[in-house]
Coordinates of C-alpha atoms in Angstrom, one line a residue:
M103 CA -75.3 -28.2 -145.6
E104 CA -74.4 -25.7 -142.8
K105 CA -71.1 -25.4 -141.1
Q106 CA -69.8 -23.3 -138.3
S107 CA -66.9 -20.9 -139.1
K108 CA -64.8 -18.8 -136.8
S109 CA -62.4 -17.6 -139.6
L110 CA -64.1 -14.2 -140.3
A111 CA -64.7 -13.4 -136.6
F112 CA -61.2 -14.4 -135.7
S113 CA -59.7 -12.3 -138.5
L114 CA -61.7 -9.3 -137.5
F115 CA -60.8 -9.8 -133.9
L116 CA -57.1 -9.9 -134.7
I117 CA -57.4 -6.7 -136.9
I118 CA -59.3 -4.8 -134.1
V119 CA -56.7 -5.8 -131.5
T120 CA -53.9 -4.7 -133.8
I121 CA -55.5 -1.3 -134.3
E122 CA -56.0 -0.9 -130.6
L123 CA -52.4 -1.8 -129.8
S124 CA -51.3 0.8 -132.3
F125 CA -53.0 3.6 -130.5
V126 CA -53.0 2.5 -126.8
P127 CA -49.5 2.6 -125.2
S128 CA -49.9 -0.1 -122.6
N129 CA -47.4 -2.7 -121.4
V130 CA -50.2 -4.5 -119.6
L131 CA -52.4 -4.8 -122.7
N132 CA -49.4 -5.9 -124.8
S133 CA -48.5 -8.5 -122.2
F134 CA -52.1 -9.7 -122.0
V135 CA -52.2 -10.2 -125.8
L136 CA -48.9 -12.2 -125.6
V137 CA -50.0 -14.4 -122.8
V138 CA -53.4 -15.2 -124.4
G139 CA -51.7 -15.7 -127.8
F140 CA -49.1 -18.1 -126.5
L141 CA -51.7 -20.1 -124.5
Y142 CA -53.7 -20.4 -127.7
L143 CA -50.7 -21.6 -129.7
L144 CA -49.8 -24.1 -126.9
W145 CA -53.4 -25.4 -127.1
K146 CA -53.1 -25.8 -130.8
K147 CA -49.5 -27.3 -130.5
Q148 CA -48.1 -24.9 -133.1
W149 CA -44.5 -25.1 -131.8
G150 CA -43.0 -23.6 -135.0
V151 CA -45.2 -20.5 -134.7
I152 CA -44.2 -20.1 -131.0
G153 CA -40.5 -20.3 -131.9
A154 CA -40.9 -17.8 -134.8
T155 CA -42.8 -15.4 -132.5
M156 CA -39.9 -15.4 -130.0
I157 CA -37.1 -15.2 -132.5
V158 CA -38.3 -13.1 -135.6
P159 CA -39.2 -9.9 -133.7
L160 CA -36.3 -10.0 -131.3
F161 CA -33.9 -7.7 -133.1
P162 CA -36.6 -5.2 -134.3
A163 CA -37.8 -5.1 -130.6
I164 CA -34.3 -4.4 -129.3
G165 CA -33.8 -1.8 -132.0
S166 CA -37.0 0.0 -131.1
Y167 CA -36.2 -0.1 -127.4
W168 CA -32.6 1.1 -127.8
S169 CA -33.5 3.9 -130.2
I170 CA -35.9 5.4 -127.7
R171 CA -33.6 5.0 -124.8
V172 CA -30.7 6.7 -126.6
Q173 CA -32.9 9.7 -127.1
G174 CA -33.4 9.9 -123.3
I175 CA -37.2 9.3 -123.5
H176 CA -39.0 7.7 -120.6
L177 CA -38.3 4.0 -120.0
E178 CA -42.0 3.1 -120.0
L179 CA -42.4 4.2 -123.7
A180 CA -39.3 2.1 -124.6
S181 CA -40.7 -0.9 -122.9
V182 CA -44.1 -0.4 -124.6
M183 CA -42.4 -0.4 -128.0
F184 CA -40.5 -3.5 -127.0
T185 CA -43.5 -5.5 -126.0
R186 CA -45.7 -4.1 -128.8
T187 CA -43.2 -5.4 -131.4
F188 CA -43.7 -8.9 -130.1
A189 CA -47.5 -8.5 -129.8
F190 CA -47.7 -7.3 -133.5
A191 CA -45.5 -10.3 -134.6
L192 CA -47.7 -12.7 -132.6
L193 CA -50.9 -11.3 -134.1
G194 CA -49.5 -11.5 -137.6
F195 CA -48.5 -15.1 -137.2
L196 CA -51.9 -15.9 -135.8
L197 CA -53.5 -14.4 -138.8
A198 CA -51.2 -16.2 -141.2
F199 CA -51.1 -19.6 -139.6
S200 CA -54.3 -20.0 -137.6
V201 CA -56.9 -18.8 -140.1
D202 CA -58.1 -21.1 -142.8
L203 CA -57.7 -18.8 -145.8
E204 CA -59.9 -20.9 -148.1
E205 CA -62.7 -21.0 -145.6
L206 CA -62.4 -17.2 -145.0
L207 CA -62.7 -16.5 -148.7
L208 CA -65.8 -18.7 -149.1
V209 CA -67.4 -17.0 -146.1
L210 CA -66.6 -13.6 -147.5
E211 CA -68.1 -14.6 -150.9
Q212 CA -71.4 -15.4 -149.1
K213 CA -71.1 -12.0 -147.4
G214 CA -71.0 -10.3 -150.8
L215 CA -67.4 -10.4 -152.0
P216 CA -67.2 -10.7 -155.8
P217 CA -66.9 -14.3 -156.9
H218 CA -64.3 -13.7 -159.5
F219 CA -62.0 -12.1 -156.9
V220 CA -62.6 -15.0 -154.4
Y221 CA -61.9 -17.7 -157.0
G222 CA -58.9 -15.9 -158.3
L223 CA -57.4 -16.0 -154.9
L224 CA -58.4 -19.7 -154.5
V225 CA -56.6 -20.5 -157.7
I226 CA -53.5 -19.0 -156.3
I227 CA -53.8 -20.9 -153.0
H228 CA -54.4 -24.3 -154.8
A229 CA -51.7 -23.7 -157.4
F230 CA -48.9 -22.7 -154.9
P231 CA -48.0 -26.3 -153.9
Y232 CA -47.8 -27.3 -157.6
I233 CA -45.6 -24.3 -158.5
R234 CA -43.4 -25.1 -155.5
R235 CA -43.0 -28.7 -156.6
E236 CA -42.1 -27.6 -160.2
V237 CA -39.4 -25.3 -158.8
V238 CA -38.0 -28.0 -156.6
Q239 CA -37.8 -30.4 -159.5
M240 CA -36.0 -27.8 -161.6
K241 CA -33.5 -27.2 -158.8
E242 CA -32.8 -30.9 -158.4
A243 CA -32.4 -31.4 -162.2
S244 CA -29.9 -28.5 -162.3
Q245 CA -27.9 -30.0 -159.4
L246 CA -27.7 -33.4 -161.3
R247 CA -26.2 -31.5 -164.3
G248 CA -23.6 -29.9 -162.0
R249 CA -25.1 -26.4 -162.5
P250 CA -26.7 -25.5 -159.2
L251 CA -29.2 -22.6 -159.2
H252 CA -29.2 -19.9 -156.6
F253 CA -32.3 -18.1 -155.3
W254 CA -31.5 -15.0 -157.4
S255 CA -31.4 -17.0 -160.6
S256 CA -33.8 -15.7 -163.2
L257 CA -34.7 -19.2 -164.2
Y258 CA -36.7 -19.6 -161.0
Y259 CA -38.9 -16.6 -161.8
I260 CA -39.3 -17.6 -165.5
K261 CA -40.4 -21.1 -164.3
V262 CA -42.9 -19.6 -161.9
I263 CA -44.4 -17.2 -164.5
F264 CA -44.8 -19.9 -167.2
T265 CA -46.2 -22.4 -164.7
A266 CA -48.7 -19.9 -163.4
Y267 CA -49.7 -19.0 -166.9
H268 CA -50.2 -22.6 -167.8
L269 CA -52.3 -23.2 -164.7
Q270 CA -54.4 -20.2 -165.4
E271 CA -55.5 -21.7 -168.7
Q272 CA -56.3 -25.0 -167.1
Y273 CA -58.3 -23.4 -164.3
E274 CA -60.2 -21.3 -166.8
Q275 CA -61.2 -24.3 -168.9
A276 CA -62.1 -26.3 -165.8
M277 CA -64.4 -23.5 -164.5
I278 CA -66.0 -22.9 -167.8
S279 CA -66.7 -26.7 -168.3
H280 CA -68.4 -26.7 -164.8
G281 CA -70.6 -23.8 -165.9
F282 CA -69.1 -21.0 -163.8
D283 CA -70.6 -17.6 -164.5
E284 CA -69.3 -14.7 -162.4
K285 CA -72.5 -12.7 -163.1
G286 CA -74.8 -15.6 -162.3
K287 CA -76.2 -16.5 -158.9
R288 CA -74.3 -19.4 -157.4
T289 CA -75.9 -21.8 -154.9
P290 CA -73.2 -22.8 -152.4
S291 CA -72.8 -26.4 -151.3
I292 CA -71.9 -25.3 -147.8
I293 CA -73.6 -22.4 -146.0
W294 CA -71.2 -21.0 -143.5
K295 CA -72.5 -19.7 -140.2
N296 CA -70.5 -17.7 -137.6
D297 CA -69.5 -19.7 -134.6
G298 CA -71.3 -18.0 -131.8
K299 CA -69.3 -19.7 -129.1
A300 CA -65.9 -18.6 -130.6
L301 CA -67.3 -15.1 -131.1
G302 CA -68.4 -15.0 -127.4
W303 CA -64.9 -16.0 -126.3
M304 CA -63.3 -13.3 -128.4
I305 CA -65.6 -10.6 -127.0
L306 CA -64.9 -11.8 -123.5
L307 CA -61.1 -11.7 -124.0
F308 CA -61.4 -8.2 -125.5
V309 CA -63.4 -7.0 -122.5
V310 CA -61.2 -8.7 -119.9
G311 CA -58.0 -7.4 -121.5
N312 CA -59.1 -3.8 -121.7
S313 CA -60.5 -4.0 -118.2
I314 CA -57.2 -5.2 -116.8
A315 CA -55.3 -2.5 -118.7
W316 CA -57.7 0.2 -117.4
L317 CA -57.4 -1.0 -113.8
W318 CA -53.6 -1.2 -114.0
R319 CA -53.2 2.4 -115.2

């Protein structure tokens, strides 16, 4: 069965834009990235990510702006660092919350990434909700005993380590029982194909953004 995937193209697009913003001091390009990114988040109705993008980088952005202004450097450079901080935060949140990590890893496996590395990360992704549930149960049990645990308590970390070790054994047994062989050739049940339409939109946005920044110089 074949499925369309935009995870790999979207991830590479975000990385390329991040690299470009690191070397191109342009308020126009930073603002273009912010506008397009916020419109995408509004379309996806990811309100929490929008709020985090506006709040989390606020103090670092102000700090970057103020540190440059105190040194008496040109106002334009200070404003570039201010908008760049928000743009970087937005790109990071997009990569973290808009990319299906499991799908991305499976696509990379078909592109040649070692299977043992891919499935090792998939184990972590699938085990995280279980580990979180175990930690919450331990926290609630300690509160019932009148001995609340704080986030710096070593019992949390010991619980996570032992739970992860226990899950590792279970996953190893499950994979061996299903005939997994990291050196053998695996026939995937889903063949991932790059989404040409999504790739076209990304290329168009990249060209339009750079064209606007070049014309606005």
